[in-house]
Tab-separated table of C-alpha atoms in Angstrom:
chain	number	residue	atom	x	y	z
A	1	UNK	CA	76.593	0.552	18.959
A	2	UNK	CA	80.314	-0.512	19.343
A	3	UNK	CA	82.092	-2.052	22.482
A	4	UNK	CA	85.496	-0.663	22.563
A	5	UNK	CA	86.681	-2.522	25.455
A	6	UNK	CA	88.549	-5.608	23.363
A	7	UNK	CA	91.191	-3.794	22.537
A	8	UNK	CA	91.742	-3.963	26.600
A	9	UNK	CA	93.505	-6.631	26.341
A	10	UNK	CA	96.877	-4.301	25.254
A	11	UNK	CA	97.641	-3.274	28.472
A	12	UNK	CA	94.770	-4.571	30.886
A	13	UNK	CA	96.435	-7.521	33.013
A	14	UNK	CA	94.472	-10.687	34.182
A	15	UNK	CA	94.284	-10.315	38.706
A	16	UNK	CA	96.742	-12.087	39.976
A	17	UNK	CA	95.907	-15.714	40.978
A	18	UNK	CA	95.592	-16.178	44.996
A	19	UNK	CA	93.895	-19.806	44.822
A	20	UNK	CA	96.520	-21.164	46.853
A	21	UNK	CA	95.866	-18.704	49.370
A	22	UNK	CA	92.631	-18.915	49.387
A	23	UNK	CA	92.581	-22.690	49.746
A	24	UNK	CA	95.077	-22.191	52.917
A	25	UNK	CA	93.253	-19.209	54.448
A	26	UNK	CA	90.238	-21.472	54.034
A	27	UNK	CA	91.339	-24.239	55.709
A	28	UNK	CA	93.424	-22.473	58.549
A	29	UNK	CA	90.051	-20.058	59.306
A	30	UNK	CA	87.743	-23.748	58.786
A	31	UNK	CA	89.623	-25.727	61.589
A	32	UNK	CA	90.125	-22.634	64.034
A	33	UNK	CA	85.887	-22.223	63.722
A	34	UNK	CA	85.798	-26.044	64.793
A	35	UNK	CA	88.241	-25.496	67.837
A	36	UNK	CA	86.517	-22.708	69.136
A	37	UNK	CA	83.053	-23.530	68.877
A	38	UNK	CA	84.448	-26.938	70.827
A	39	UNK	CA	86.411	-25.548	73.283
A	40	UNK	CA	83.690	-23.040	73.790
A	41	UNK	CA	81.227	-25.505	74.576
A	42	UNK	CA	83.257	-27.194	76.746
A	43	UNK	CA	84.527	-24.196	78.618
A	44	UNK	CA	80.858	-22.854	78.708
A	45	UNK	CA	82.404	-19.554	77.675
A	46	UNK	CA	80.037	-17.342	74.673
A	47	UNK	CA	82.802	-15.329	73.565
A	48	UNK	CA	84.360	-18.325	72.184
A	49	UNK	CA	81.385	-19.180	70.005
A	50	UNK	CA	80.685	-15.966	69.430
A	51	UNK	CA	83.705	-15.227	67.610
A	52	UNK	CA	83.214	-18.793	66.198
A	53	UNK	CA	80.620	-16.907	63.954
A	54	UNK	CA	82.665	-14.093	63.368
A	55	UNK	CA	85.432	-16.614	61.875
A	56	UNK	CA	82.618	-18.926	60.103
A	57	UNK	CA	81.592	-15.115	58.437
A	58	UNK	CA	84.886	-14.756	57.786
A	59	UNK	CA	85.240	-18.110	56.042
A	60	UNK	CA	82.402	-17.621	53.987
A	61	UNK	CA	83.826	-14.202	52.798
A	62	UNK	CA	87.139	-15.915	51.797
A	63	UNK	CA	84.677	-18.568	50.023
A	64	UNK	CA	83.166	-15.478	48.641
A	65	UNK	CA	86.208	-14.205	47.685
A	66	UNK	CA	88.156	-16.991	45.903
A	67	UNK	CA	84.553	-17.419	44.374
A	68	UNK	CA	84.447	-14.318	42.607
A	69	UNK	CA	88.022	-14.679	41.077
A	70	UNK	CA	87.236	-18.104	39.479
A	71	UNK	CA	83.731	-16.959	37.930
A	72	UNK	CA	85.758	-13.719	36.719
A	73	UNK	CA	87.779	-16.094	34.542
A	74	UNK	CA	84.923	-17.864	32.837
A	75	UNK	CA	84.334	-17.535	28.931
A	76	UNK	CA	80.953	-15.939	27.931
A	77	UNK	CA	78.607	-18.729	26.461
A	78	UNK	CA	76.189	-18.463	23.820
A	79	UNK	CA	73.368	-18.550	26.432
A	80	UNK	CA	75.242	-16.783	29.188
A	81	UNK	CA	76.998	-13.641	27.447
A	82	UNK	CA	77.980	-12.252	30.745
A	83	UNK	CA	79.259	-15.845	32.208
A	84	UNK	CA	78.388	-16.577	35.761
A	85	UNK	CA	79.548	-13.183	37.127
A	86	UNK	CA	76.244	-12.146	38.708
A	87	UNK	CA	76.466	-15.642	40.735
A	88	UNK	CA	79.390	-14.129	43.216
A	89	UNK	CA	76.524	-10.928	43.630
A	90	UNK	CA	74.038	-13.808	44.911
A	91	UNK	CA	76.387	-16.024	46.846
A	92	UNK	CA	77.053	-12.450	48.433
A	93	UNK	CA	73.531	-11.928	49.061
A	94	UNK	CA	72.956	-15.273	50.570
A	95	UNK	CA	75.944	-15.207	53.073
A	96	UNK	CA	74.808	-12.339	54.587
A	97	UNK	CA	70.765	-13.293	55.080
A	98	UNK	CA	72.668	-16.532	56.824
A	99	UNK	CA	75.259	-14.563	59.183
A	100	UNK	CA	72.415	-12.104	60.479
A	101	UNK	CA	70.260	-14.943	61.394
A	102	UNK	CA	73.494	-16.402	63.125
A	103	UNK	CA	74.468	-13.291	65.139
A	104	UNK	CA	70.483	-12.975	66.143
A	105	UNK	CA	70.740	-16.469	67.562
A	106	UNK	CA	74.226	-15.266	69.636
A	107	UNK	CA	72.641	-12.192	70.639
A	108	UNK	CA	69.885	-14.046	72.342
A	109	UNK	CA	72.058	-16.949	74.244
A	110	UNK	CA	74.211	-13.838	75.298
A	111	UNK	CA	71.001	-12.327	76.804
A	112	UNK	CA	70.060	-15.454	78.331
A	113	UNK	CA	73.575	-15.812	79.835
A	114	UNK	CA	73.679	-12.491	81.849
A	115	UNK	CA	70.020	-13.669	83.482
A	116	UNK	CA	71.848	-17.354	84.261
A	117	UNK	CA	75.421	-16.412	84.323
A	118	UNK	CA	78.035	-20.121	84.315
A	119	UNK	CA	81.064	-20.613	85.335
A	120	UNK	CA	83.767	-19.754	82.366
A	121	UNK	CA	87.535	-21.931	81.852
A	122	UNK	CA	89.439	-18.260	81.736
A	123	UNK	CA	92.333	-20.083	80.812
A	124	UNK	CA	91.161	-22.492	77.967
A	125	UNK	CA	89.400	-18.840	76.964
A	126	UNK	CA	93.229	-17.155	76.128
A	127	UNK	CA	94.960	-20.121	75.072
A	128	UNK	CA	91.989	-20.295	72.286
A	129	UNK	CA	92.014	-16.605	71.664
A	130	UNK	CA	95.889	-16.640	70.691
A	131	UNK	CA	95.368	-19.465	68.223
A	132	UNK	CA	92.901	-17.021	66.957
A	133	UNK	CA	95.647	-14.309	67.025
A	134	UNK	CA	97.857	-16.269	65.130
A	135	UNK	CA	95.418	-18.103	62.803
A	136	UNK	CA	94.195	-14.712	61.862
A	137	UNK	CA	97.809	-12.996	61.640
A	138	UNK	CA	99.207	-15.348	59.006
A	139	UNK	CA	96.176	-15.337	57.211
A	140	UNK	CA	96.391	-12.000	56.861
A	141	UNK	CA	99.947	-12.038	55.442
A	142	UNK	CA	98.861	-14.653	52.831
A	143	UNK	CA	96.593	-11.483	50.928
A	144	UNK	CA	99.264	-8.389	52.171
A	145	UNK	CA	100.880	-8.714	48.973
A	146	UNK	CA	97.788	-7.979	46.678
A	147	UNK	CA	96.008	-5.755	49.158
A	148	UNK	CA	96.562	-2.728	47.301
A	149	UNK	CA	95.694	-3.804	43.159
A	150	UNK	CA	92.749	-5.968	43.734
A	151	UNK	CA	89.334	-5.298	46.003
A	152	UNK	CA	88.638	-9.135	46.804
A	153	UNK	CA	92.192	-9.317	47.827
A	154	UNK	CA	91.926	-6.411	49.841
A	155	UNK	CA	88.934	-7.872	51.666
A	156	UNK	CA	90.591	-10.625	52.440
A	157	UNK	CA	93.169	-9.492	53.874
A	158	UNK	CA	90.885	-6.396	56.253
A	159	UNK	CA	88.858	-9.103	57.104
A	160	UNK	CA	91.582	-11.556	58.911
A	161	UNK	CA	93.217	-8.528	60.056
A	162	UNK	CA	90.305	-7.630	61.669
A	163	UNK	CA	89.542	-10.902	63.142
A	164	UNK	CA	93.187	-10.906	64.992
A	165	UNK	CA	91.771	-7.996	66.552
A	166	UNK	CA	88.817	-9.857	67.710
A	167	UNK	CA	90.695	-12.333	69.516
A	168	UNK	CA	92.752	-9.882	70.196
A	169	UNK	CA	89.413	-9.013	72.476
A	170	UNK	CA	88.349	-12.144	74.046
A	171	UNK	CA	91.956	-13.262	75.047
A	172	UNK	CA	91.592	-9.786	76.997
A	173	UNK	CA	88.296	-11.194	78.254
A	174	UNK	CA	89.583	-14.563	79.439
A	175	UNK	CA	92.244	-12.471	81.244
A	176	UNK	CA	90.006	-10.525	82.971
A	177	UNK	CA	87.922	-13.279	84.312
A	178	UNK	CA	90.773	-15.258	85.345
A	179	UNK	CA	91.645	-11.911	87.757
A	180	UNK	CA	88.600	-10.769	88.352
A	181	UNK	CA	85.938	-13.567	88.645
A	182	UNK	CA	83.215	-11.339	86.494
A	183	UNK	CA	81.706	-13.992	84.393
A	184	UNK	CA	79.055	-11.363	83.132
A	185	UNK	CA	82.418	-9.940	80.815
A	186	UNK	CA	81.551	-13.441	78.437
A	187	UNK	CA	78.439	-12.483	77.660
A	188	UNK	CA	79.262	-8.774	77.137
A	189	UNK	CA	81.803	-9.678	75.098
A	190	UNK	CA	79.905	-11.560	72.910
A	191	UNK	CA	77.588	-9.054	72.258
A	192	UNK	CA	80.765	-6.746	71.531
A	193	UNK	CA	81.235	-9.112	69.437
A	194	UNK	CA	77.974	-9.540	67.743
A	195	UNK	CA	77.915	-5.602	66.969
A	196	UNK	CA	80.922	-6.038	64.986
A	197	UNK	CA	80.113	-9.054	62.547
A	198	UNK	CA	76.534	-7.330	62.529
A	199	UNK	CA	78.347	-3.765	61.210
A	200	UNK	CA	80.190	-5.536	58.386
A	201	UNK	CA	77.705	-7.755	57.873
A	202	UNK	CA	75.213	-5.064	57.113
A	203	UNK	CA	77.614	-3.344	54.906
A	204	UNK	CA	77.897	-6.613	52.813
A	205	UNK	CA	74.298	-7.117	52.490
A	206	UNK	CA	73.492	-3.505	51.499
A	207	UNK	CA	76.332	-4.012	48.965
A	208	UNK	CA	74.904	-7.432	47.679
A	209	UNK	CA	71.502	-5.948	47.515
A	210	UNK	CA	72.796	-2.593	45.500
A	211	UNK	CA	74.514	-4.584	43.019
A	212	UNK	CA	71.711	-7.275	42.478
A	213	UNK	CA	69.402	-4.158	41.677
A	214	UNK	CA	72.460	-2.969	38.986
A	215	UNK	CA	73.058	0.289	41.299
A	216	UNK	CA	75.973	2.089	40.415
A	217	UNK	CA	79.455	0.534	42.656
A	218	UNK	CA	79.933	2.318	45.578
A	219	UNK	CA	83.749	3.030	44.055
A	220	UNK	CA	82.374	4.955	41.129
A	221	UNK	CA	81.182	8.749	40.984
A	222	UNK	CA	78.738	9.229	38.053
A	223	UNK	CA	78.765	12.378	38.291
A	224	UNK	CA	82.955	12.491	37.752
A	225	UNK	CA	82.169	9.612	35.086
A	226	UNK	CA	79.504	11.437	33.020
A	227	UNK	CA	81.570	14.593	33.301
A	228	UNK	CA	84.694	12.593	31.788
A	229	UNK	CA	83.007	11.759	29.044
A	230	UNK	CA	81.723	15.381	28.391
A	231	UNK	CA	85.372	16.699	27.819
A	232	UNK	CA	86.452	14.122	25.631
A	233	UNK	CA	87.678	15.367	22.426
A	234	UNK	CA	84.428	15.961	19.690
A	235	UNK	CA	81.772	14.588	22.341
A	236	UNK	CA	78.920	17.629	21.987
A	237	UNK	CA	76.711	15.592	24.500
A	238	UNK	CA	76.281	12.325	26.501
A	239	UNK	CA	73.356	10.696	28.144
A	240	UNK	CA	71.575	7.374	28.467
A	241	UNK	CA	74.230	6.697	31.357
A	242	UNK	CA	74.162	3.242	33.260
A	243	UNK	CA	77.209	1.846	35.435
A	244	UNK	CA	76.276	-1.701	37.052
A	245	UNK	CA	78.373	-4.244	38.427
A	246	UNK	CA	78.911	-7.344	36.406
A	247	UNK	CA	80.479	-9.123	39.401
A	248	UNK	CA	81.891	-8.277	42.649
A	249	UNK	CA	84.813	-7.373	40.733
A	250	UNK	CA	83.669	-5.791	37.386
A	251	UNK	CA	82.346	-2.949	36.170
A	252	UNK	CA	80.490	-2.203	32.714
A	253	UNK	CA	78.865	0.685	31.366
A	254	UNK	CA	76.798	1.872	28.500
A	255	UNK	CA	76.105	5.257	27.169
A	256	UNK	CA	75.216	7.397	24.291
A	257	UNK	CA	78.051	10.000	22.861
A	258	UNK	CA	76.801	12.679	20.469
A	259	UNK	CA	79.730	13.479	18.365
A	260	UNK	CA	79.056	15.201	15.064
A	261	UNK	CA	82.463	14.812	13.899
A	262	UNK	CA	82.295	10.909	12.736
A	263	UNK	CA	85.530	10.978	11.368
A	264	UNK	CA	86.948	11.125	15.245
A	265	UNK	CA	84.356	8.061	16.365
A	266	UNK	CA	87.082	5.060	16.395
A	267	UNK	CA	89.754	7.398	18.456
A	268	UNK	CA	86.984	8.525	20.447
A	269	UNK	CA	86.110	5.378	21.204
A	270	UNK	CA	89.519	4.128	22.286
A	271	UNK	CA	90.218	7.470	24.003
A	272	UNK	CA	86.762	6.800	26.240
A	273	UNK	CA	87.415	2.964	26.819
A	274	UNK	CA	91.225	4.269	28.038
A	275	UNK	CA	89.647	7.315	30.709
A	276	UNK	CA	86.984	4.767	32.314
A	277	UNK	CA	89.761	1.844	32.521
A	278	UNK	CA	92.082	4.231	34.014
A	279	UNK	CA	89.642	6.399	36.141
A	280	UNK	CA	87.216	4.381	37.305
A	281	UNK	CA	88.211	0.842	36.344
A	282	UNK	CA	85.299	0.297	34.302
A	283	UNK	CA	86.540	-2.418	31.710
A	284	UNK	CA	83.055	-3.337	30.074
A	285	UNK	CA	82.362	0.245	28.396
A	286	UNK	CA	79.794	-0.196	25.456
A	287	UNK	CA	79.531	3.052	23.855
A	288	UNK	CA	76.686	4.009	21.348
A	289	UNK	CA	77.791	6.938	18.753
A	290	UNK	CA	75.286	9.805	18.056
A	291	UNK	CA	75.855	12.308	15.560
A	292	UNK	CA	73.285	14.559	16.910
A	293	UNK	CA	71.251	15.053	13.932
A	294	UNK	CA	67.877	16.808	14.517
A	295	UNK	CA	65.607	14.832	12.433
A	296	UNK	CA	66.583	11.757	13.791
A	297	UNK	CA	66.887	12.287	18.145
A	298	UNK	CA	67.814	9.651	20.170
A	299	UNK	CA	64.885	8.223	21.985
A	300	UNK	CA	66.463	7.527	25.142
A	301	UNK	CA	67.573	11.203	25.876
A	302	UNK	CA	64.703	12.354	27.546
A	303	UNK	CA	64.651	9.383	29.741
A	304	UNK	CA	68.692	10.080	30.944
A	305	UNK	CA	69.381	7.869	34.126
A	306	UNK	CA	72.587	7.620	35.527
């Protein structure tokens, strides 16, 4: 068994360091949660706390987020070989058993609200809303420059997008009630509102649960991986396939190569590590070496999982 990924380090580059956006996003998104949830209440108007979750959600992801990166960096141990990667899948996990029982509890009060509709400050409604809007903005332009090389960045940065969106909406709300009078567009706003943090927030705990249970990243095809490996130069055979997540942001794999040619098993090796970095951004490939010899078969073949 031999783990060619070491030799990474020639040409893989460390992500680039966003703590200080992190720290600014967190504090911008923090405070904005506090003004709406107490304007809200004073203003008696749902959509304001409703979105109050969305941002908390949002917080947590940034948490979540800047999280991940810092836990990426830590050294193996003796007693933890794989560092504290897997604690970013569990914080994951965690956030989003929290924000579905917070978007239940909105849900209801919204319910509530359209059976005792009150009286809603339309104007304290938009001038919140376009805090929001430019809260959101900037901290969206703190994570546009990474967007593209790193998933956690990318998150980030869909996630504040989205939420200037989302004020975007309740501004539009407080508008309409101001012209209109209709306090029953609060409540149905909220549970606009409520639909989308429950949409994402699904997607995040499917995610969280997949990768606690090692299934294979949503990003990766192992079909197109296993079939990579197959045309690699002297490989007569691969199985014993497993792609997991190490982290919210790593990838490893294992598998067995049969290659009767061992004078080609170090470039193999090298040549494999290179097509899953560059493919499928696997950087933890551990690749066991099979010559394929008859009298001496590889016990986990008939058990192949991918």
């Amino acid at each position: 068994m031999h783990d060619p990924h070491s030799h990474r380090h020639d040409h893989a580059h460390a992500p680039a360091n966003f703590g200080r956006a992190f720290a600014v996003g967190i504090a911008l998104n923090a405070g904005f949660v506090l003004v709406e949830v107490l304007f809200g209440l004073r203003s008696h108007s749902l959509s304001l706390v409703a979105d109050a979750g969305h941002n908390l959600s949002d917080v947590l992801s940034l948490f979540l987020a800047w999280g991940a990166s810092i836990l990426v960096r830590r050294a193996p141990t003796v007693q933890r070989t794989y560092g504290w990667r897997r604690a970013s899948v569990l914080t994951a996990l965690l956030n989003a058993a929290l924000l579905l029982v917070a978007i239940g509890a909105i849900a209801w009060e919204a319910i509530q609200r359209f059976r005792t509709p009150a009286p809603v400050a339309g104007g304290t409604v938009i001038v919140v809303a376009l805090i929001g809007i430019l809260v959101n903005g900037a901290t969206a332009l703190l994570f546009a420059s990474g967007r593209k090389g790193d998933m956690n960045i990318r998150g980030a940065f869909l996630h504040m997008a989205t939420d200037a969106g989302v004020s975007l909406g309740v501004m539009i709300a407080g508008v309409l009630i101001l012209l209109t009078g209709w306090t029953w567009l609060d409540p149905t706003i909220s549970l606009a509102i409520v639909v989308i943090v429950f949409a994402s927030t699904w997607g995040l705990l499917r995610d969280s649960v997949n990768l606690a249970l090692d299934a294979v990243p949503a990003s990766v095809d192992p079909a197109a991986v296993r079939t990579a490996l197959e045309k690699l130069p002297g490989v007569a055979g691969v199985h014993d396939v497993h792609i997991w997540a190490m982290s919210t942001t790593e990838i490893a794999l294992t598998a067995h190569l049969v290659a009767p040619d061992h004078l080609l098993h170090d470039a193999l090796l090298f040549r494999a590590a290179d097509e899953l970095h560059d493919r499928f951004e696997i950087e933890h490939a551990t690749l066991q070496i099979e010559s394929g010899d008859p009298a001496y078969p590889c016990p986990r073949e008939p058990a192949d999982v991918v």
